[in-house]
mmCIF file of C-alpha atoms in Angstrom:
data_model
loop_
_atom_site.group_PDB
_atom_site.id
_atom_site.type_symbol
_atom_site.label_atom_id
_atom_site.label_comp_id
_atom_site.label_asym_id
_atom_site.label_seq_id
_atom_site.Cartn_x
_atom_site.Cartn_y
_atom_site.Cartn_z
ATOM 1 C CA UNK A 1 100.202 93.651 37.049
ATOM 2 C CA UNK A 2 100.895 93.537 40.663
ATOM 3 C CA UNK A 3 99.897 97.218 41.668
ATOM 4 C CA UNK A 4 96.722 96.135 39.332
ATOM 5 C CA UNK A 5 96.199 92.998 41.707
ATOM 6 C CA UNK A 6 96.730 95.285 44.987
ATOM 7 C CA UNK A 7 94.174 97.862 43.349
ATOM 8 C CA UNK A 8 91.423 94.992 42.940
ATOM 9 C CA UNK A 9 92.195 93.537 46.318
ATOM 10 C CA UNK A 10 91.828 97.089 47.985
ATOM 11 C CA UNK A 11 88.219 97.279 46.095
ATOM 12 C CA UNK A 12 87.152 93.707 47.193
ATOM 13 C CA UNK A 13 88.137 94.450 50.870
ATOM 14 C CA UNK A 14 86.396 98.204 50.853
ATOM 15 C CA UNK A 15 83.236 96.403 49.361
ATOM 16 C CA UNK A 16 83.095 93.754 52.083
ATOM 17 C CA UNK A 17 83.632 96.278 54.624
ATOM 18 C CA UNK A 18 80.837 98.385 53.232
ATOM 19 C CA UNK A 19 78.501 95.162 52.681
ATOM 20 C CA UNK A 20 79.503 94.159 56.517
ATOM 21 C CA UNK A 21 78.262 97.602 57.840
ATOM 22 C CA UNK A 22 75.292 97.276 55.728
ATOM 23 C CA UNK A 23 74.462 94.039 57.137
ATOM 24 C CA UNK A 24 74.814 95.419 60.644
ATOM 25 C CA UNK A 25 72.598 98.557 60.223
ATOM 26 C CA UNK A 26 69.647 96.057 58.389
ATOM 27 C CA UNK A 27 70.479 93.727 62.054
ATOM 28 C CA UNK A 28 69.761 96.871 64.098
ATOM 29 C CA UNK A 29 66.412 97.940 62.797
ATOM 30 C CA UNK A 30 65.318 94.262 62.603
ATOM 31 C CA UNK A 31 65.855 94.265 66.583
ATOM 32 C CA UNK A 32 65.421 97.736 67.586
ATOM 33 C CA UNK A 33 62.131 98.342 66.023
ATOM 34 C CA UNK A 34 63.417 101.694 64.441
ATOM 35 C CA UNK A 35 61.658 102.864 61.234
ATOM 36 C CA UNK A 36 64.184 104.078 58.728
ATOM 37 C CA UNK A 37 62.402 103.840 55.375
ATOM 38 C CA UNK A 38 65.154 102.989 53.225
ATOM 39 C CA UNK A 39 66.913 100.433 55.279
ATOM 40 C CA UNK A 40 63.257 98.641 56.573
ATOM 41 C CA UNK A 41 62.567 98.447 52.894
ATOM 42 C CA UNK A 42 65.612 96.891 52.247
ATOM 43 C CA UNK A 43 65.383 94.645 54.897
ATOM 44 C CA UNK A 44 61.941 93.311 54.212
ATOM 45 C CA UNK A 45 63.266 93.015 50.436
ATOM 46 C CA UNK A 46 66.370 90.877 51.729
ATOM 47 C CA UNK A 47 63.587 88.634 53.525
ATOM 48 C CA UNK A 48 61.679 87.724 50.890
ATOM 49 C CA UNK A 49 58.794 90.168 52.027
ATOM 50 C CA UNK A 50 56.946 93.349 50.580
ATOM 51 C CA UNK A 51 57.695 96.745 52.074
ATOM 52 C CA UNK A 52 54.739 97.656 54.277
ATOM 53 C CA UNK A 53 54.820 100.987 55.561
ATOM 54 C CA UNK A 54 55.423 102.335 59.310
ATOM 55 C CA UNK A 55 52.478 102.204 61.413
ATOM 56 C CA UNK A 56 52.387 105.728 62.312
ATOM 57 C CA UNK A 57 52.192 106.514 58.574
ATOM 58 C CA UNK A 58 48.901 104.338 58.412
ATOM 59 C CA UNK A 59 45.511 105.991 59.149
ATOM 60 C CA UNK A 60 44.757 105.316 62.489
ATOM 61 C CA UNK A 61 41.707 102.945 62.855
ATOM 62 C CA UNK A 62 38.963 103.444 65.548
ATOM 63 C CA UNK A 63 36.562 101.290 66.798
ATOM 64 C CA UNK A 64 33.178 101.788 68.545
ATOM 65 C CA UNK A 65 33.704 102.872 72.026
ATOM 66 C CA UNK A 66 29.697 103.144 72.454
ATOM 67 C CA UNK A 67 26.795 102.229 71.204
ATOM 68 C CA UNK A 68 22.927 103.314 71.969
ATOM 69 C CA UNK A 69 21.338 103.120 74.898
ATOM 70 C CA UNK A 70 18.249 103.814 73.222
ATOM 71 C CA UNK A 71 16.888 103.275 69.365
ATOM 72 C CA UNK A 72 13.333 104.613 68.516
ATOM 73 C CA UNK A 73 11.662 104.524 65.470
ATOM 74 C CA UNK A 74 8.382 106.738 64.444
ATOM 75 C CA UNK A 75 5.935 106.217 61.524
ATOM 76 C CA UNK A 76 2.406 106.770 61.424
ATOM 77 C CA UNK A 77 1.843 103.408 62.392
ATOM 78 C CA UNK A 78 2.942 104.423 65.530
ATOM 79 C CA UNK A 79 6.614 103.964 67.350
ATOM 80 C CA UNK A 80 8.842 100.777 68.351
ATOM 81 C CA UNK A 81 11.732 101.401 70.819
ATOM 82 C CA UNK A 82 14.903 99.147 71.700
ATOM 83 C CA UNK A 83 16.468 99.769 74.700
ATOM 84 C CA UNK A 84 17.471 98.179 78.051
ATOM 85 C CA UNK A 85 17.130 94.398 79.313
ATOM 86 C CA UNK A 86 15.397 93.507 75.652
ATOM 87 C CA UNK A 87 19.247 93.750 74.460
ATOM 88 C CA UNK A 88 18.482 94.159 70.668
ATOM 89 C CA UNK A 89 19.822 97.436 70.507
ATOM 90 C CA UNK A 90 23.302 96.153 68.828
ATOM 91 C CA UNK A 91 21.306 94.458 66.355
ATOM 92 C CA UNK A 92 19.085 96.951 65.582
ATOM 93 C CA UNK A 93 21.853 99.590 65.177
ATOM 94 C CA UNK A 94 24.080 97.401 62.862
ATOM 95 C CA UNK A 95 20.523 97.224 60.947
ATOM 96 C CA UNK A 96 20.103 101.181 61.137
ATOM 97 C CA UNK A 97 23.104 102.701 62.122
ATOM 98 C CA UNK A 98 24.014 102.902 58.115
ATOM 99 C CA UNK A 99 21.388 105.718 57.600
ATOM 100 C CA UNK A 100 22.959 107.713 60.606
ATOM 101 C CA UNK A 101 26.435 107.295 58.973
ATOM 102 C CA UNK A 102 25.300 108.654 56.009
ATOM 103 C CA UNK A 103 23.653 111.537 57.648
ATOM 104 C CA UNK A 104 26.830 112.544 59.198
ATOM 105 C CA UNK A 105 28.966 111.853 55.959
ATOM 106 C CA UNK A 106 26.838 114.175 53.840
ATOM 107 C CA UNK A 107 25.328 116.817 56.660
ATOM 108 C CA UNK A 108 25.765 120.445 55.688
ATOM 109 C CA UNK A 109 26.496 123.361 58.105
ATOM 110 C CA UNK A 110 25.112 122.959 61.488
ATOM 111 C CA UNK A 111 22.117 126.041 62.578
ATOM 112 C CA UNK A 112 21.416 126.530 65.947
ATOM 113 C CA UNK A 113 17.384 125.395 66.763
ATOM 114 C CA UNK A 114 15.194 125.735 69.657
ATOM 115 C CA UNK A 115 14.427 122.355 71.415
ATOM 116 C CA UNK A 116 10.468 122.676 69.949
ATOM 117 C CA UNK A 117 11.993 122.062 66.291
ATOM 118 C CA UNK A 118 13.709 118.619 67.626
ATOM 119 C CA UNK A 119 10.672 118.040 69.752
ATOM 120 C CA UNK A 120 8.304 118.722 66.330
ATOM 121 C CA UNK A 121 11.046 116.208 64.201
ATOM 122 C CA UNK A 122 10.601 113.262 66.458
ATOM 123 C CA UNK A 123 6.670 113.308 66.429
ATOM 124 C CA UNK A 124 6.983 112.608 62.345
ATOM 125 C CA UNK A 125 8.945 109.989 60.982
ATOM 126 C CA UNK A 126 11.968 109.759 62.251
ATOM 127 C CA UNK A 127 15.139 107.571 63.644
ATOM 128 C CA UNK A 128 16.114 108.847 67.065
ATOM 129 C CA UNK A 129 19.246 107.193 69.064
ATOM 130 C CA UNK A 130 20.091 108.144 72.247
ATOM 131 C CA UNK A 131 23.922 107.507 73.519
ATOM 132 C CA UNK A 132 25.539 107.033 76.864
ATOM 133 C CA UNK A 133 27.421 110.029 76.752
ATOM 134 C CA UNK A 134 27.907 113.189 74.774
ATOM 135 C CA UNK A 135 30.129 111.747 71.470
ATOM 136 C CA UNK A 136 32.064 114.252 69.143
ATOM 137 C CA UNK A 137 30.367 114.400 65.393
ATOM 138 C CA UNK A 138 33.614 113.607 63.937
ATOM 139 C CA UNK A 139 34.297 110.481 66.240
ATOM 140 C CA UNK A 140 30.875 109.071 66.119
ATOM 141 C CA UNK A 141 31.416 109.465 62.338
ATOM 142 C CA UNK A 142 34.772 107.811 62.070
ATOM 143 C CA UNK A 143 33.488 104.888 63.938
ATOM 144 C CA UNK A 144 31.037 104.588 61.171
ATOM 145 C CA UNK A 145 33.767 104.860 58.623
ATOM 146 C CA UNK A 146 32.296 107.993 57.776
ATOM 147 C CA UNK A 147 33.175 111.659 58.409
ATOM 148 C CA UNK A 148 31.744 114.913 59.698
ATOM 149 C CA UNK A 149 33.408 118.417 59.720
ATOM 150 C CA UNK A 150 30.549 119.639 62.434
ATOM 151 C CA UNK A 151 32.901 120.411 65.680
ATOM 152 C CA UNK A 152 29.741 119.387 68.219
ATOM 153 C CA UNK A 153 29.305 117.007 70.825
ATOM 154 C CA UNK A 154 25.741 115.156 71.273
ATOM 155 C CA UNK A 155 24.229 112.403 73.104
ATOM 156 C CA UNK A 156 21.025 112.281 70.926
ATOM 157 C CA UNK A 157 20.790 112.158 67.126
ATOM 158 C CA UNK A 158 17.632 112.146 65.130
ATOM 159 C CA UNK A 159 17.360 111.477 61.685
ATOM 160 C CA UNK A 160 13.915 113.120 60.272
ATOM 161 C CA UNK A 161 12.552 112.107 57.034
ATOM 162 C CA UNK A 162 10.922 114.767 54.812
ATOM 163 C CA UNK A 163 10.048 115.635 51.359
ATOM 164 C CA UNK A 164 13.289 117.371 50.826
ATOM 165 C CA UNK A 165 15.295 114.071 52.332
ATOM 166 C CA UNK A 166 16.980 113.368 55.133
ATOM 167 C CA UNK A 167 17.629 116.050 57.987
ATOM 168 C CA UNK A 168 20.046 115.308 60.941
ATOM 169 C CA UNK A 169 19.400 116.890 64.567
ATOM 170 C CA UNK A 170 21.697 116.785 67.727
ATOM 171 C CA UNK A 171 21.198 117.666 70.951
ATOM 172 C CA UNK A 172 23.686 117.657 73.824
ATOM 173 C CA UNK A 173 25.515 119.952 76.157
ATOM 174 C CA UNK A 174 26.299 122.425 72.788
ATOM 175 C CA UNK A 175 22.410 122.743 72.566
ATOM 176 C CA UNK A 176 19.975 121.611 69.464
ATOM 177 C CA UNK A 177 21.499 122.015 66.194
ATOM 178 C CA UNK A 178 19.799 121.293 62.685
ATOM 179 C CA UNK A 179 21.960 119.806 59.973
ATOM 180 C CA UNK A 180 20.526 119.161 56.298
ATOM 181 C CA UNK A 181 22.087 116.233 54.512
ATOM 182 C CA UNK A 182 22.307 114.873 51.131
ATOM 183 C CA UNK A 183 20.548 111.692 51.975
ATOM 184 C CA UNK A 184 17.470 110.482 50.490
ATOM 185 C CA UNK A 185 14.033 109.815 52.405
ATOM 186 C CA UNK A 186 12.857 107.080 50.673
ATOM 187 C CA UNK A 187 15.435 104.435 51.739
ATOM 188 C CA UNK A 188 14.854 105.147 55.507
ATOM 189 C CA UNK A 189 11.262 105.324 55.194
ATOM 190 C CA UNK A 190 11.034 102.031 53.982
ATOM 191 C CA UNK A 191 13.246 100.786 56.752
ATOM 192 C CA UNK A 192 11.516 102.360 59.557
ATOM 193 C CA UNK A 193 7.957 101.468 57.734
ATOM 194 C CA UNK A 194 9.080 97.381 58.568
ATOM 195 C CA UNK A 195 8.991 97.960 62.497
ATOM 196 C CA UNK A 196 5.505 97.678 64.061
ATOM 197 C CA UNK A 197 3.865 99.737 66.758
ATOM 198 C CA UNK A 198 5.016 97.954 70.608
ATOM 199 C CA UNK A 199 3.042 100.683 72.220
ATOM 200 C CA UNK A 200 5.872 102.732 73.648
ATOM 201 C CA UNK A 201 5.499 106.300 73.347
ATOM 202 C CA UNK A 202 7.530 109.497 73.997
ATOM 203 C CA UNK A 203 6.469 111.598 76.787
ATOM 204 C CA UNK A 204 4.829 114.476 74.607
ATOM 205 C CA UNK A 205 2.773 111.636 72.639
ATOM 206 C CA UNK A 206 1.477 110.083 75.496
ATOM 207 C CA UNK A 207 -1.809 112.872 76.137
ATOM 208 C CA UNK A 208 -1.143 111.939 79.888
ATOM 209 C CA UNK A 209 -1.051 114.790 82.030
ATOM 210 C CA UNK A 210 1.328 113.200 84.726
ATOM 211 C CA UNK A 211 4.243 112.938 82.225
ATOM 212 C CA UNK A 212 3.633 116.593 80.970
ATOM 213 C CA UNK A 213 6.609 118.031 83.334
ATOM 214 C CA UNK A 214 8.816 115.832 81.934
ATOM 215 C CA UNK A 215 11.530 115.818 79.248
ATOM 216 C CA UNK A 216 9.179 115.869 76.209
ATOM 217 C CA UNK A 217 11.384 113.159 74.733
ATOM 218 C CA UNK A 218 12.023 110.775 77.550
ATOM 219 C CA UNK A 219 10.547 107.408 76.557
ATOM 220 C CA UNK A 220 7.648 105.985 78.281
ATOM 221 C CA UNK A 221 7.348 101.966 78.507
ATOM 222 C CA UNK A 222 4.342 101.242 79.661
ATOM 223 C CA UNK A 223 5.341 97.422 80.036
ATOM 224 C CA UNK A 224 8.459 98.308 82.354
ATOM 225 C CA UNK A 225 7.788 96.581 85.576
ATOM 226 C CA UNK A 226 11.279 94.728 86.566
ATOM 227 C CA UNK A 227 14.417 94.354 85.681
ATOM 228 C CA UNK A 228 17.285 91.583 85.684
ATOM 229 C CA UNK A 229 19.025 91.548 89.351
ATOM 230 C CA UNK A 230 22.871 91.681 89.134
ATOM 231 C CA UNK A 231 25.925 90.991 91.327
ATOM 232 C CA UNK A 232 29.103 92.340 91.121
ATOM 233 C CA UNK A 233 32.592 90.622 92.016
ATOM 234 C CA UNK A 234 35.911 92.102 92.168
ATOM 235 C CA UNK A 235 38.131 90.080 89.736
ATOM 236 C CA UNK A 236 41.965 91.267 91.068
ATOM 237 C CA UNK A 237 43.345 88.666 92.347
ATOM 238 C CA UNK A 238 47.237 88.118 91.922
ATOM 239 C CA UNK A 239 46.985 86.397 88.724
ATOM 240 C CA UNK A 240 44.579 88.881 87.395
ATOM 241 C CA UNK A 241 46.882 91.947 88.437
ATOM 242 C CA UNK A 242 49.696 90.434 86.968
ATOM 243 C CA UNK A 243 48.241 90.175 83.631
ATOM 244 C CA UNK A 244 47.004 93.485 83.603
ATOM 245 C CA UNK A 245 50.695 94.897 84.501
ATOM 246 C CA UNK A 246 52.064 92.993 81.793
ATOM 247 C CA UNK A 247 49.401 94.139 79.086
ATOM 248 C CA UNK A 248 50.419 97.502 80.264
ATOM 249 C CA UNK A 249 54.531 96.658 79.447
ATOM 250 C CA UNK A 250 55.394 96.105 83.419
ATOM 251 C CA UNK A 251 57.601 93.564 84.341
ATOM 252 C CA UNK A 252 55.900 91.858 87.224
ATOM 253 C CA UNK A 253 58.280 89.667 87.957
ATOM 254 C CA UNK A 254 61.202 91.828 88.916
ATOM 255 C CA UNK A 255 62.335 93.832 91.971
ATOM 256 C CA UNK A 256 59.963 96.575 90.851
ATOM 257 C CA UNK A 257 57.113 94.748 92.436
ATOM 258 C CA UNK A 258 56.303 94.716 95.346
ATOM 259 C CA UNK A 259 53.434 95.018 98.017
ATOM 260 C CA UNK A 260 53.432 98.257 100.181
ATOM 261 C CA UNK A 261 52.140 99.030 103.770
ATOM 262 C CA UNK A 262 48.757 99.480 103.064
ATOM 263 C CA UNK A 263 48.777 95.638 100.887
ATOM 264 C CA UNK A 264 48.332 97.629 97.698
ATOM 265 C CA UNK A 265 50.582 95.359 94.824
ATOM 266 C CA UNK A 266 52.718 98.128 92.912
ATOM 267 C CA UNK A 267 54.655 97.676 90.086
ATOM 268 C CA UNK A 268 57.194 100.458 89.155
ATOM 269 C CA UNK A 269 59.712 100.979 86.358
ATOM 270 C CA UNK A 270 61.310 104.509 85.196
ATOM 271 C CA UNK A 271 59.068 107.412 85.439
ATOM 272 C CA UNK A 272 55.974 104.967 85.410
ATOM 273 C CA UNK A 273 53.872 102.878 88.183
ATOM 274 C CA UNK A 274 50.760 100.980 88.665
ATOM 275 C CA UNK A 275 48.991 100.685 92.087
ATOM 276 C CA UNK A 276 45.985 98.265 92.711
ATOM 277 C CA UNK A 277 44.326 98.479 95.947
ATOM 278 C CA UNK A 278 41.850 95.764 97.756
ATOM 279 C CA UNK A 279 38.881 97.417 96.267
ATOM 280 C CA UNK A 280 40.432 96.556 92.437
ATOM 281 C CA UNK A 281 41.245 100.003 92.017
ATOM 282 C CA UNK A 282 44.117 100.153 89.356
ATOM 283 C CA UNK A 283 46.006 103.818 89.166
ATOM 284 C CA UNK A 284 48.811 104.194 86.423
ATOM 285 C CA UNK A 285 50.754 107.247 86.814
ATOM 286 C CA UNK A 286 53.359 108.397 84.155
ATOM 287 C CA UNK A 287 55.703 111.087 84.496
ATOM 288 C CA UNK A 288 57.498 110.303 81.127
ATOM 289 C CA UNK A 289 56.919 112.200 78.126
ATOM 290 C CA UNK A 290 58.404 109.259 76.231
ATOM 291 C CA UNK A 291 56.223 107.144 73.687
ATOM 292 C CA UNK A 292 55.501 104.310 76.103
ATOM 293 C CA UNK A 293 52.160 105.578 76.867
ATOM 294 C CA UNK A 294 51.589 107.603 74.274
ATOM 295 C CA UNK A 295 48.341 108.154 72.039
ATOM 296 C CA UNK A 296 48.656 108.256 68.037
ATOM 297 C CA UNK A 297 47.337 111.745 68.384
ATOM 298 C CA UNK A 298 46.086 114.170 70.900
ATOM 299 C CA UNK A 299 42.785 114.816 68.805
ATOM 300 C CA UNK A 300 39.727 113.230 70.705
ATOM 301 C CA UNK A 301 39.337 110.146 68.395
ATOM 302 C CA UNK A 302 42.934 109.227 68.917
ATOM 303 C CA UNK A 303 42.668 109.399 73.112
ATOM 304 C CA UNK A 304 39.732 107.769 72.866
ATOM 305 C CA UNK A 305 40.682 104.776 70.984
ATOM 306 C CA UNK A 306 44.153 104.620 73.047
ATOM 307 C CA UNK A 307 42.296 104.456 76.272
ATOM 308 C CA UNK A 308 39.604 102.042 74.690
ATOM 309 C CA UNK A 309 42.500 99.265 73.620
ATOM 310 C CA UNK A 310 44.176 100.000 76.975
ATOM 311 C CA UNK A 311 41.085 99.029 78.955
ATOM 312 C CA UNK A 312 40.187 95.802 76.893
ATOM 313 C CA UNK A 313 44.085 95.009 77.360
ATOM 314 C CA UNK A 314 43.708 95.492 81.135
ATOM 315 C CA UNK A 315 40.298 94.112 81.705
ATOM 316 C CA UNK A 316 41.115 90.871 79.644
ATOM 317 C CA UNK A 317 37.559 89.666 78.676
ATOM 318 C CA UNK A 318 36.939 89.340 82.450
ATOM 319 C CA UNK A 319 34.155 92.078 83.131
ATOM 320 C CA UNK A 320 31.040 89.683 82.784
ATOM 321 C CA UNK A 321 28.145 90.429 81.487
ATOM 322 C CA UNK A 322 29.006 94.109 81.456
ATOM 323 C CA UNK A 323 31.023 96.002 79.041
ATOM 324 C CA UNK A 324 32.595 99.715 79.032
ATOM 325 C CA UNK A 325 31.541 102.207 76.952
ATOM 326 C CA UNK A 326 32.899 106.139 75.990
ATOM 327 C CA UNK A 327 30.595 108.343 77.857
ATOM 328 C CA UNK A 328 32.786 111.906 78.165
ATOM 329 C CA UNK A 329 35.610 113.705 76.968
ATOM 330 C CA UNK A 330 36.877 117.136 78.190
ATOM 331 C CA UNK A 331 39.293 119.412 76.766
ATOM 332 C CA UNK A 332 41.085 122.522 78.433
ATOM 333 C CA UNK A 333 44.452 124.008 77.829
ATOM 334 C CA UNK A 334 45.703 121.022 76.313
ATOM 335 C CA UNK A 335 44.882 118.959 78.817
ATOM 336 C CA UNK A 336 42.438 116.224 77.880
ATOM 337 C CA UNK A 337 39.918 113.749 80.268
ATOM 338 C CA UNK A 338 38.480 110.718 79.060
ATOM 339 C CA UNK A 339 35.640 108.731 80.819
ATOM 340 C CA UNK A 340 34.508 105.407 80.443
ATOM 341 C CA UNK A 341 31.385 103.932 82.457
ATOM 342 C CA UNK A 342 30.066 100.183 82.778
ATOM 343 C CA UNK A 343 27.003 98.811 80.849
ATOM 344 C CA UNK A 344 24.936 96.071 81.859
ATOM 345 C CA UNK A 345 22.115 94.756 80.011
ATOM 346 C CA UNK A 346 21.885 98.232 77.867
ATOM 347 C CA UNK A 347 21.619 100.491 81.125
ATOM 348 C CA UNK A 348 24.506 102.218 82.954
ATOM 349 C CA UNK A 349 26.123 101.229 86.054
ATOM 350 C CA UNK A 350 26.195 103.975 88.506
ATOM 351 C CA UNK A 351 29.221 103.741 90.784
ATOM 352 C CA UNK A 352 29.637 105.983 93.970
ATOM 353 C CA UNK A 353 33.284 106.930 92.681
ATOM 354 C CA UNK A 354 32.280 108.426 89.322
ATOM 355 C CA UNK A 355 33.164 106.787 85.891
ATOM 356 C CA UNK A 356 34.546 103.337 85.887
ATOM 357 C CA UNK A 357 37.736 104.942 84.280
ATOM 358 C CA UNK A 358 39.253 108.225 83.909
ATOM 359 C CA UNK A 359 42.273 108.890 81.849
ATOM 360 C CA UNK A 360 43.967 112.172 81.712
ATOM 361 C CA UNK A 361 46.276 113.687 78.801
ATOM 362 C CA UNK A 362 48.950 116.030 78.285
ATOM 363 C CA UNK A 363 48.618 116.432 74.679
ATOM 364 C CA UNK A 364 48.947 112.778 73.457
ATOM 365 C CA UNK A 365 50.647 111.667 76.528
ATOM 366 C CA UNK A 366 48.935 109.995 78.797
ATOM 367 C CA UNK A 367 49.665 110.769 82.387
ATOM 368 C CA UNK A 368 47.137 109.150 84.587
ATOM 369 C CA UNK A 369 44.438 106.138 84.278
ATOM 370 C CA UNK A 370 41.964 105.180 87.409
ATOM 371 C CA UNK A 371 40.064 102.262 86.345
ATOM 372 C CA UNK A 372 37.961 100.305 89.098
ATOM 373 C CA UNK A 373 37.878 96.862 87.756
ATOM 374 C CA UNK A 374 34.386 94.966 88.250
ATOM 375 C CA UNK A 375 32.626 91.951 86.364
ATOM 376 C CA UNK A 376 29.334 92.214 86.766
ATOM 377 C CA UNK A 377 26.771 89.072 86.304
ATOM 378 C CA UNK A 378 22.948 89.087 85.166
ATOM 379 C CA UNK A 379 20.556 86.726 86.918
ATOM 380 C CA UNK A 380 18.533 84.618 84.807
ATOM 381 C CA UNK A 381 15.873 84.078 87.202
ATOM 382 C CA UNK A 382 16.096 86.789 89.796
ATOM 383 C CA UNK A 383 13.906 89.821 89.189
ATOM 384 C CA UNK A 384 14.219 93.288 90.888
ATOM 385 C CA UNK A 385 10.705 95.026 90.720
ATOM 386 C CA UNK A 386 10.475 98.715 89.673
ATOM 387 C CA UNK A 387 7.700 101.481 89.886
ATOM 388 C CA UNK A 388 5.265 101.522 87.018
ATOM 389 C CA UNK A 389 6.444 104.426 84.786
ATOM 390 C CA UNK A 390 3.587 106.820 86.107
ATOM 391 C CA UNK A 391 4.357 106.852 89.256
ATOM 392 C CA UNK A 392 8.187 106.714 88.919
ATOM 393 C CA UNK A 393 7.385 110.008 86.658
ATOM 394 C CA UNK A 394 5.299 111.786 90.157
ATOM 395 C CA UNK A 395 8.454 112.351 91.856
ATOM 396 C CA UNK A 396 10.778 113.405 89.048
ATOM 397 C CA UNK A 397 11.729 117.234 88.707
ATOM 398 C CA UNK A 398 10.700 119.662 85.871
ATOM 399 C CA UNK A 399 12.359 118.352 82.706
ATOM 400 C CA UNK A 400 13.456 115.039 84.464
ATOM 401 C CA UNK A 401 13.985 111.763 82.465
ATOM 402 C CA UNK A 402 12.364 108.457 82.892
ATOM 403 C CA UNK A 403 15.653 106.207 82.870
ATOM 404 C CA UNK A 404 16.636 103.145 84.400
ATOM 405 C CA UNK A 405 20.079 101.992 85.714
ATOM 406 C CA UNK A 406 22.079 99.957 88.086
ATOM 407 C CA UNK A 407 23.805 101.070 91.036
ATOM 408 C CA UNK A 408 27.171 99.948 92.731
ATOM 409 C CA UNK A 409 27.181 100.541 95.886
ATOM 410 C CA UNK A 410 30.403 98.774 96.935
ATOM 411 C CA UNK A 411 28.346 95.445 97.834
ATOM 412 C CA UNK A 412 27.792 92.399 96.086
ATOM 413 C CA UNK A 413 24.299 92.623 95.000
ATOM 414 C CA UNK A 414 23.016 95.714 92.597
ATOM 415 C CA UNK A 415 20.636 97.857 93.570
ATOM 416 C CA UNK A 416 18.521 98.809 90.627
ATOM 417 C CA UNK A 417 15.717 101.562 89.453
ATOM 418 C CA UNK A 418 14.941 104.710 87.645
ATOM 419 C CA UNK A 419 17.615 107.337 87.886
ATOM 420 C CA UNK A 420 16.856 110.847 89.452
#
């Protein structure tokens, strides 16, 4: 009897020890953030919650990182266009963007076409979107909760409503391509016909010889006479930069935070550094291959989304009336460069230093980010006079486009005018 009692006691002791080990393991999982599926599931059950799979196992959600600078509708009644200071692009894009999403989602194999095919399509019943930069088609589709297998980039997207349905045509550095889709033309046509003629025309539609040398698809808006004045401010005081450093995971209150001989504010930790100069240029450098500054993948969509979220956290809503929009991505030998540009009142802000933010990736790892932080404010009363479109066209070279922009030359007041 005594021997049996001893065996029971030994068993209880072993079970108690095993329970203690399990409890310690669950505690380690909770505090370390490590994802061990079995232990994580058990810990979640013990806490009374439902098990959630690790974030990395879930599909990456992509948020729109760019919206069109121009949307123009063409029907037999004429043309209607939304661009620039009208500030209506976003609302119209929400209304008509679904037709682009359906076209991307159902597009067939792309076929190279001549530019004249695209121009002819734009003169019929059509819907044209022009974005601020070259967008990978799969990424644009993902932003719209659709999918597209065409490995192309484009800045111009045109939906042609024909007898056999909707055809998608795109134009960019890769050239002009056309894709048949399974989208019906009827719903698109009904939506387009709800817009009245507003007097805007593409250069090829004007019949005016002064525009003959321009890109046939450049928009001519005879009503363009002025644009709102705008001002620039550098918001990067010590409080702003401290918050930006914290958003990137730096400890701004430790010994690794200092000002160098040039007066630049510097934060350093292990193989990472963050440096901000007096002009509001913030440079993040990362020599570590760890997961601290790593996108969810090395594909275009993951890299763009990672930088979009990073810039949003750093700027903390302090950009004034401007927004940051994706404008370019370049891939070469495992290296990826992603660019974002300021957009103000629906127009790009050109900076002497190039894009507002440029990020460099090695695979999925962010190695460098350069971000010139500015807050732009539109004047509610002051206007900047512009050359009439016909006069602006006269000084453009063959194939040029009539496009307005703001220019940040490093002064408080922005200049503005036609891009050359």
